[in-house]
Coordinates of C-alpha atoms in Angstrom, one line a residue:
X1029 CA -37.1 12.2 -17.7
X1030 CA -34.1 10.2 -19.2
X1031 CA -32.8 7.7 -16.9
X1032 CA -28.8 8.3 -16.3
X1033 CA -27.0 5.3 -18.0
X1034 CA -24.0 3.9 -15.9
X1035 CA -20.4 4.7 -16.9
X1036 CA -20.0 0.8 -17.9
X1037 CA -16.9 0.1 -19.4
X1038 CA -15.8 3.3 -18.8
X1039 CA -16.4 3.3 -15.5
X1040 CA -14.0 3.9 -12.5
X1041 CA -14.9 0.1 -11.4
X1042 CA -13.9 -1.4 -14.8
X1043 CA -11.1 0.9 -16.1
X1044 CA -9.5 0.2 -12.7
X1045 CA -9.6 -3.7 -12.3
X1046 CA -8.2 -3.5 -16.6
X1047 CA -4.9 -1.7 -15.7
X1048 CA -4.4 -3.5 -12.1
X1049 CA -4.5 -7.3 -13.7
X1050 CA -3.1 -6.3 -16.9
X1051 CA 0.4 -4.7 -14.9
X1052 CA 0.8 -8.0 -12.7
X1053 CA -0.4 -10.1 -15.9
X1054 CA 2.4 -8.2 -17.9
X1055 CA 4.8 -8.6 -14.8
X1056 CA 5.0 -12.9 -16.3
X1057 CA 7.7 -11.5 -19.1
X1058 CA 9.5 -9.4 -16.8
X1059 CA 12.8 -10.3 -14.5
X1060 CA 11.6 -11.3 -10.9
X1061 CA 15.1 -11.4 -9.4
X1062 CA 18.7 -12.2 -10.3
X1063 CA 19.5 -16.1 -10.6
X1064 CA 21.7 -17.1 -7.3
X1065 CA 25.5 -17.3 -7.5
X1066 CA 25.2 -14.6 -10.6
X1067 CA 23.0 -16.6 -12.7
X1068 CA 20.4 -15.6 -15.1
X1069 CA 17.4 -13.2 -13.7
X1070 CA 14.5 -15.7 -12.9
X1071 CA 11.2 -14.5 -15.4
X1072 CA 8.0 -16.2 -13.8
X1073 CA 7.1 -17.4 -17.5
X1074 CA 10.4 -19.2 -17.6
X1075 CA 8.9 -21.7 -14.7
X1076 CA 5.6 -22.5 -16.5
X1077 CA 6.2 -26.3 -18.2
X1078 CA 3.2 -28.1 -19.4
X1079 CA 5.3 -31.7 -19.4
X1080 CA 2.7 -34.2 -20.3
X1081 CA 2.2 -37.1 -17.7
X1082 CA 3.8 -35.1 -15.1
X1083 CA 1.0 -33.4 -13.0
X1084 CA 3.4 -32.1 -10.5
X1085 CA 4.8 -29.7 -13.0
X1086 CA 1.5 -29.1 -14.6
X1087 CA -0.3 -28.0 -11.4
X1088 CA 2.6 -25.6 -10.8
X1089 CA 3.0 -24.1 -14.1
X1090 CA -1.0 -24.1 -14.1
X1091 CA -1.0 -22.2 -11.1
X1092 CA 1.9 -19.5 -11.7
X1093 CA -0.1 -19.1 -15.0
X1094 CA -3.6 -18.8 -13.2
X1095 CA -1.7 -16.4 -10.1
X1096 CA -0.3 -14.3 -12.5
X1097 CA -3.8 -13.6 -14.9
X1098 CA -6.6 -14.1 -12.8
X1099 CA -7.0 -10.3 -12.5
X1100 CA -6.7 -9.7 -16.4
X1101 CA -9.1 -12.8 -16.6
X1102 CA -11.6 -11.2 -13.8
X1103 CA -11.3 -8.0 -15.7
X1104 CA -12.2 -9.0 -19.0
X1105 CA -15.6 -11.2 -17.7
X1106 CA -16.9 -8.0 -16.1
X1107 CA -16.2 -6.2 -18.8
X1108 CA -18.2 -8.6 -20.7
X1109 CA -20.7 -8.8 -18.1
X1110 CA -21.1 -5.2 -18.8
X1111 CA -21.4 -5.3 -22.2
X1112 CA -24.5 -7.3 -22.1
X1113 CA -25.6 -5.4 -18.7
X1114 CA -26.7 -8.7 -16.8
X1115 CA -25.6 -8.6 -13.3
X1116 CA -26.6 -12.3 -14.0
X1117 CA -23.8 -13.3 -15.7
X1118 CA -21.5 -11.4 -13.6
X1119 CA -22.7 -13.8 -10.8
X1120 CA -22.3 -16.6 -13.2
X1121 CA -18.7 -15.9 -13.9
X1122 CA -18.0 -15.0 -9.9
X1123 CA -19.8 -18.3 -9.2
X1124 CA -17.8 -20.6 -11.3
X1125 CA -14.3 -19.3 -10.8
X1126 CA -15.6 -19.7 -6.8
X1127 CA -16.1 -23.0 -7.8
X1128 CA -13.3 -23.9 -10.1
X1129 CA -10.9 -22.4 -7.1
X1130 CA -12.4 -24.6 -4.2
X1131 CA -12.5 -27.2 -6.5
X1132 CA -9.5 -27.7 -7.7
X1133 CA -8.0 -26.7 -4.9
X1134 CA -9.7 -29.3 -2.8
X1135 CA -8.3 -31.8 -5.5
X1136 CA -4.7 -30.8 -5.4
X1137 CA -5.0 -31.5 -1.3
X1138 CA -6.3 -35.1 -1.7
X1139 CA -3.7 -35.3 -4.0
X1140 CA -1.0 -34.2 -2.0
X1141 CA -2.5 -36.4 1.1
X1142 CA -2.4 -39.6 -1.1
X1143 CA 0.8 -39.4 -2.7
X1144 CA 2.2 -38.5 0.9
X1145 CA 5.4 -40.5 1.8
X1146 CA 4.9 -41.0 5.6
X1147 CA 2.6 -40.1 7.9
X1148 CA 4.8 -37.2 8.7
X1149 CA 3.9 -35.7 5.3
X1150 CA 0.5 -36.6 5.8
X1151 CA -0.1 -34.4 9.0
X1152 CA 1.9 -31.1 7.6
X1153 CA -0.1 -31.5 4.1
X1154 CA -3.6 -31.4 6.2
X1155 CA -2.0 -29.3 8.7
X1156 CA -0.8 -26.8 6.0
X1157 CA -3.6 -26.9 3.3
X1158 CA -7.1 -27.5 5.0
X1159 CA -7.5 -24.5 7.5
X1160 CA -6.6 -22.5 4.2
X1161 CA -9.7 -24.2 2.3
X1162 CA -11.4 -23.8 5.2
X1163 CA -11.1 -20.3 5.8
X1164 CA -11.5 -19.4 2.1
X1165 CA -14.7 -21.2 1.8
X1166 CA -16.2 -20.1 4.9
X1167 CA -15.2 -16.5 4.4
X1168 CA -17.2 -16.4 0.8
X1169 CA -19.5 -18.7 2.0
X1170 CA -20.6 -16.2 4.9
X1171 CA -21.7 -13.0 2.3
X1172 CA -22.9 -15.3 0.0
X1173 CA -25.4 -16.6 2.6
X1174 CA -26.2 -12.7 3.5
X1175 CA -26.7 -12.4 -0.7
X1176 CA -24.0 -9.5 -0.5
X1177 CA -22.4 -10.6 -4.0
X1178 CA -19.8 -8.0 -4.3
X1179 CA -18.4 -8.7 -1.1
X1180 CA -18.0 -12.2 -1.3
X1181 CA -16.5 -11.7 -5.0
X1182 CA -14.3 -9.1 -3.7
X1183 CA -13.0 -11.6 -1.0
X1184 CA -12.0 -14.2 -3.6
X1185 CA -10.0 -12.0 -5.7
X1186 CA -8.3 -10.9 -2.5
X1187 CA -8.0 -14.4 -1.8
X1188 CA -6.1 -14.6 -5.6
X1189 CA -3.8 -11.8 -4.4
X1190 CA -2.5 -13.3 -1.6
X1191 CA -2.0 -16.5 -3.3
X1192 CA -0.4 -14.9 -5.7
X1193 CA 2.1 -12.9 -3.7
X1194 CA 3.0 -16.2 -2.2
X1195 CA 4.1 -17.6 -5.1
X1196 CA 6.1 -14.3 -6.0
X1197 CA 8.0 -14.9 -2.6
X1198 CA 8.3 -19.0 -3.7
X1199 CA 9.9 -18.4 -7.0
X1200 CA 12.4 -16.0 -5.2
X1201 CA 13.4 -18.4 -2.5
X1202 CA 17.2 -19.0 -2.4
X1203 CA 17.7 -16.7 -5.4
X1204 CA 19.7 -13.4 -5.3
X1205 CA 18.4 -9.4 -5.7
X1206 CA 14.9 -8.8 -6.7
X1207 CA 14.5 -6.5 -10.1
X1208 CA 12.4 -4.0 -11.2
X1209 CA 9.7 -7.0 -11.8
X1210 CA 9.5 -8.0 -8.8
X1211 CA 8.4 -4.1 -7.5
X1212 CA 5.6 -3.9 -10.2
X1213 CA 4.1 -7.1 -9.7
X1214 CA 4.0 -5.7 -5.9
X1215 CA 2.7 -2.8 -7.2
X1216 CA 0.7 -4.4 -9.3
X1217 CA -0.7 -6.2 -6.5
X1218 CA -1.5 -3.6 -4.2
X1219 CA -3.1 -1.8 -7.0
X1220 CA -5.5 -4.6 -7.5
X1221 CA -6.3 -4.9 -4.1
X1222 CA -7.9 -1.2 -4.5
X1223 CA -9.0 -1.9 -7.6
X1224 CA -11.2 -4.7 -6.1
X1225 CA -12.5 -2.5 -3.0
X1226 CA -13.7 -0.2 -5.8
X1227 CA -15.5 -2.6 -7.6
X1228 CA -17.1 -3.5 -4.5
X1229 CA -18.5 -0.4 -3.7
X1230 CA -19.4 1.8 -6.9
X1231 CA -20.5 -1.8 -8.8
X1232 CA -23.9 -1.3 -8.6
X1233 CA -23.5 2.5 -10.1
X1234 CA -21.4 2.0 -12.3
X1235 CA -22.5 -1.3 -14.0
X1236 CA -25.9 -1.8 -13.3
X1237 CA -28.2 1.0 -12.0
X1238 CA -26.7 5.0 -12.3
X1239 CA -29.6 6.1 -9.9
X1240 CA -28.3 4.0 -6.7
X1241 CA -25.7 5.6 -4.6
X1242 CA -22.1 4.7 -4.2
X1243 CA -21.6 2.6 -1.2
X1244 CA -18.3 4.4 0.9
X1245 CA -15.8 2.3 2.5
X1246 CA -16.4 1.6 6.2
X1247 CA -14.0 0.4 8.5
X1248 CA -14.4 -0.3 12.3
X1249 CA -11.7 -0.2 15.2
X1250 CA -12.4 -4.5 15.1
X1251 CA -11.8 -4.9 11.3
X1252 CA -8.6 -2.8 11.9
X1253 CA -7.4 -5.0 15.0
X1254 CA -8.6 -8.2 13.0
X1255 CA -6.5 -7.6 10.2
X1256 CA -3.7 -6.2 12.0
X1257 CA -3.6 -9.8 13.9
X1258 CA -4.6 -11.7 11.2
X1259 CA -1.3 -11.5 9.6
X1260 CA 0.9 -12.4 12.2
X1261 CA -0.9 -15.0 13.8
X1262 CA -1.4 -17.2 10.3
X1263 CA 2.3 -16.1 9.7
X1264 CA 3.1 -17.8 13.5
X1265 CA 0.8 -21.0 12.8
X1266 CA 2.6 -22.0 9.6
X1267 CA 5.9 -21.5 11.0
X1268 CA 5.4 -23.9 13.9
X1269 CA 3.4 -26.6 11.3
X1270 CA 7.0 -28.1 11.0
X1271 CA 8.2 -27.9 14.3
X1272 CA 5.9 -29.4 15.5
X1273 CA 5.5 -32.4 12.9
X1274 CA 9.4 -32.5 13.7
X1275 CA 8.6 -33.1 17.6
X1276 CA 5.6 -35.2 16.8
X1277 CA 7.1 -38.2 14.7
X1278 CA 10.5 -37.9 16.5
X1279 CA 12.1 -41.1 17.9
X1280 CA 11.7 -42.2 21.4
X1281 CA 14.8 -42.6 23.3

């Protein structure tokens, strides 16, 4: 008997995470909002400027770049992953971006904390950034330890997706309207999110092994209270980061 070979690239897992980072990917050329006081619309590849010996400009251009392609970029190593039907090099690329992210990310904190002007600034840049690095690494770390690949992998590109939808909502700060770019890079977003929960549970079937069975999507009255305070509560916490700085380092009478 003929062993069933897995859909691959044409598979529900790969097709999907293809068109969810190539929209928000294509979403870099398109008008995020209208400039303020009339201005011109503000394009997200407009704000990318690679100015040599200024790393403040190159770690943000670097990072609306990476926001804004990391699921195009996810997309295409699976596909290649598939291609040559390793499962190894799938955890390969999952490991290094997992690196590269914590990584770098870890480096643009000490950064920040060094080149902090008081120690006002110091507090809010710990204060703002650790519990973020904290959280992401822990989260990963935790299926990682269980050896559940796809679910740690899934929980850094949702990681990516909220990073990225916060840098959406920074380049639209004190600007005017949003534009139709600014809906399909939500859309975009959203669709990657499901795009990613897919991946996570038909991977194995459709990459890797036809004969195993899809895993469905469970979800528990916790998960659904968790995440339904998650957001609010980190929402509060950074709120009150300068507040509370502000009450801190205030003068005494």
């Amino acid at each position: 008997m003929l062993q069933e070979r897995p859909a691959g690239l044409f598979s529900p897992t790969v097709l999907s995470l293809k068109l969810a980072g190539g929209l928000v990917f294509i979403c870099l050329w398109l008008p995020l909002c209208r400039g303020c006081s009339g201005g011109a619309d503000v394009i997200p590849i407009s704000k990318v400027q690679i100015v040599p010996f200024e790393p403040e400009k190159a770690f943000g251009s670097s990072l609306v770049l990476a926001s804004y392609s990391n699921g195009l970029l996810v997309a295409i190593s699976i596909s290649i992953a598939t291609l040559l039907h390793s499962e190894k090099i799938w955890k390969r690329f999952f490991l290094s971006q997992l690196v590269i992210t914590l990584g770098v990310s870890a480096a643009m904190i000490v950064g920040a904390m060094v080149y902090s002007d008081s120690p006002r600034d110091l507090l809010e840049t710990i204060l703002g950034s650790t519990p973020a690095w904290l959280a992401v690494a822990a989260w990963t770390g935790a299926a990682i330890r269980r050896h559940d690949y796809p679910t740690a992998w899934s929980r850094l590109q949702h990681t990516w997706t909220i990073v990225t939808c916060f840098f959406v909502h920074l380049l639209m700060i004190f600007q005017g309207q949003a534009r139709y770019g600014y809906w399909l890079t939500i859309a975009g977003l959203i669709f990657q999110v499901i795009a990613v929960e897919v991946a996570r549970h038909r991977m194995k079937h459709d990459l890797w092994d036809a004969s195993s069975k899809v895993v469905r999507p469970q979800f528990s009255i916790r998960n659904i209270l968790f995440w339904t305070a998650f957001f609010p509560i980190v929402l509060t916490y950074y709120q009150t980061i300068t507040p509370f700085c502000d009450w801190l380092f205030k003068p005494l009478p």
